[in-house]
Amino acid sequence: MMSARASRLASSTTGRGHHASAQDRRATTPCRFFQTGSCTKGEACPYSHSLLNRSVVASQEDEPKRDDFTRTIDGAFVQFEAGARVSKIRLPSDFSAVRISGLPLNTSEKSVRDMFAERGLHVSVDDVHMLQMEGSCGASVRSDDVLFSKKTCAIIQPGFTWEGARIYATPIAAPMPSGHNARRVDCKKVHISWHKAVRNVWMNFASGEVAQRVSDLFSKGAYRILNQKVTAGAATEARPAFQSWSPSKNRESWTVMLTEVPATAERSDIMDAITQEKNRPRYIEVGLPTYSADAGQATTIIRSLLTNVGPLEYFEVMLETNARRVKATARFLDEEDARRAVEQLDKKELPFHPKARLTVQMVYSAKFKTGTNIYDAVCPKILPQQKIWKNQNITFRAYNSTDPLRRFRLLKIEGESANDVVVAKADLESILAGVVAKENGITLWDSSLKANGKLYQAIKKLEKECSVVILRDKLKSELRLFGAQDCCEVAQLRLAELIRVESLSTSTRAIELDPHKFFWACHGGFRKIATRLGPEKASFDIISTPKKIVISGPLEDYDVALAIIEGREQVAEPVELLEPGEAAQECSVCWTEADTPIKTACGHVYCLECFERSCIVGDVTTAAFAVLCHGNKGNCRSVIGVEDLQEHLSSAVLEDVLERSFSSHIKRNPNEFRHCPTPDCGYIYRVTSDSRIQNCPNCLRPTCSACHEPHVGMSCAEHHYLMSEGYQEFRKLKEDLGIKDCPMCKTPMEKISGCNHMTCAVCNCHICWVCLKTFPSSDQVYDHMAELHGGLYDVAEVPM
């Protein structure tokens, strides 16, 4: 008779055709709960988690995030809207937060929001972050109402009950908004790892030779348990391990002990690992796991340790089933929470396994969005750098383009050393910036490159011949080369020769257009010039102020264009089936065939370069910086949506646009925000009507938010009194020199000649020089001067 234990063992070895092993069972169907993050059993789940590796289930950190257009600029949290306009500016001092504890289990962000709304406190669901606590829930709630924490604590006092639970509110430091991290080093993420539960296994063999052979196969990794390599000890001779067997049938006994065996492994899994029948053991004894918490429970405990430090944006466990440690990634909302988590939790004993330690490491990363053509060109320079980064444990990833035309690639560098990541970021930025084409230290440029003429077409041909990318920057009047070092050197020599030859035969001249001539140009005039001279010699610049027609060619072509504009030369009306800017591939800015065409949501086509330039320049005729469409002869003026900005601009250009918009907003609103007076500090502070001394969080300089002076320990009046003598002398000197301060931003101005209408070069407000009254437009200034001051000029300056 075979014992019950032996019977169970036999069924696991001889019944393989009838009973699926644990490994076979896992390979049947993926667990849908695991895919959604709601499975609590982890790898102990009887469905296939091992099938869901990182190549199948996208990691949250690797998925390109939609830009929320929030930036941290000059110490402020800035929210942008359509047209890259500033919609909201918040400072760290504007926020307050509370932590709510004792909430009922399964409380959601929405129910917490509703609880606050019922009591007259309004918060967004996005500002509620749930915390996992033992036997209950908690929440971190943030608001940009600076009195929010005081109001909350006044309502939720000790003994306050909600949904049958007694809850408590505690003021905490407000976690800052999680802005986009393009071109900046982000350090809100941490890597976490801990030992998986393992167990020891003893295998009994009748032959020492077989036992040693099996030990060697496990040690080499030829035999794996649940696809994981384990540690095998040497075969040792031992007394029979299983007393239920007759000693006469077990005259010789050899044992091999396996360690680091996954805790989820069963006897059948060990048998499945030994693929050859002749190597199978007679008996298997499975030890207890190192800890009893299953994978799901352990993950929940680790996550709760992190959320007790601060709210998380996400928490993700890596699906590496053959590793000996569980690896996870978490991203905090606040950088300080990430640092605190490393300080408090790294090397901490695991709650479910006191003999093991938790590892928590800070992760530093930077992302870039660059043109696909540029990335392909500079790959030869990135590859050797990538080897250096790998030796420094810095990872580099280039994600596939997500836009249909595959114009851009998202790049990311990441590592656990802040200094190494900063250096790697600078190296990658330098590569992606390309090199400015020069000859003998002088930048190579020709004025004809302002248009898409013969020289520009020759350069595009040169690109293909030299296997480089050449970008034209009209704003800076320079050419940038991207490619392998030797290819760029050859291209630079040939560029110099092309420009040298071109400069001898042609030049570019701009014809500025007043409103009347601009109207004429939009309604057929420019077409007449392009038809007469050739489309490669004439281009339309409707971004600049004033508008221009650019002529690339000899002086004779310029004279012909002037004659047509002034009516001295008649040209037949061109045949035009489509309106300018409406042709399928005609740029709305330069009115020539679009080079690398893109189309905006309002349906107008641009050269990619013209679109970038129009975004950077923005619209200066409105009260605030805005990116508007120039289609339909400049009459479209639709606000360019954030989707178009995100889709068509590289990260470098997009950040420039947003920073220009922010800078313009601060200059135009000096009564709301000012820059710190410390040179090169750059941080801003909020202007107040009452005197408040505040220390700059960057340079710590004290400044009064009302009068903008550092008068610590005294009122504004006292400070002005002490400064009055010197101030009066300085004011008298400015009066003698005819210098006045802008009423809005206090910038000194001097009037040399002309009428009494002044425009501040800093904040762009319109000023009457006589009485210093300000107006939103120039027309109102002229009406004011004519009505109150009798004209536009001083009496002594009236032109004869």
Short mmCIF file of N, CA and C in Angstrom, two decimals, residues 7 81 115 121 201 484 610 612 692 710 730 754:
data_model
loop_
_atom_site.label_atom_id
_atom_site.label_comp_id
_atom_site.label_asym_id
_atom_site.label_seq_id
_atom_site.Cartn_x
_atom_site.Cartn_y
_atom_site.Cartn_z
N SER A 7 0.97 8.95 -2.21
CA SER A 7 -0.06 9.00 -3.26
C SER A 7 -0.19 10.40 -3.83
N GLU A 81 -3.44 78.72 -21.32
CA GLU A 81 -4.63 78.28 -22.05
C GLU A 81 -4.38 78.46 -23.54
N MET A 115 -18.34 66.02 0.39
CA MET A 115 -18.41 66.32 1.83
C MET A 115 -18.01 67.77 2.09
N LEU A 121 -17.18 74.45 1.37
CA LEU A 121 -15.78 74.50 0.95
C LEU A 121 -15.66 73.78 -0.38
N VAL A 201 13.30 24.24 -0.59
CA VAL A 201 12.77 22.96 -1.06
C VAL A 201 13.86 21.89 -0.94
N ALA A 484 26.22 63.69 -38.15
CA ALA A 484 27.52 63.20 -37.71
C ALA A 484 28.57 64.31 -37.89
N CYS A 610 7.59 78.67 -40.29
CA CYS A 610 6.78 79.89 -40.16
C CYS A 610 5.84 79.78 -38.97
N GLU A 612 6.36 78.04 -36.19
CA GLU A 612 7.15 78.22 -34.98
C GLU A 612 7.46 79.69 -34.76
N ARG A 692 3.28 94.72 3.19
CA ARG A 692 3.64 93.39 3.69
C ARG A 692 5.09 93.11 3.32
N PRO A 710 12.90 97.49 0.51
CA PRO A 710 13.24 96.56 1.61
C PRO A 710 13.24 97.25 2.98
N PHE A 730 17.13 113.44 -6.63
CA PHE A 730 17.10 112.60 -7.83
C PHE A 730 15.94 113.01 -8.75
N GLY A 754 8.94 114.67 -31.51
CA GLY A 754 7.67 114.09 -31.93
C GLY A 754 6.53 114.54 -31.04
#
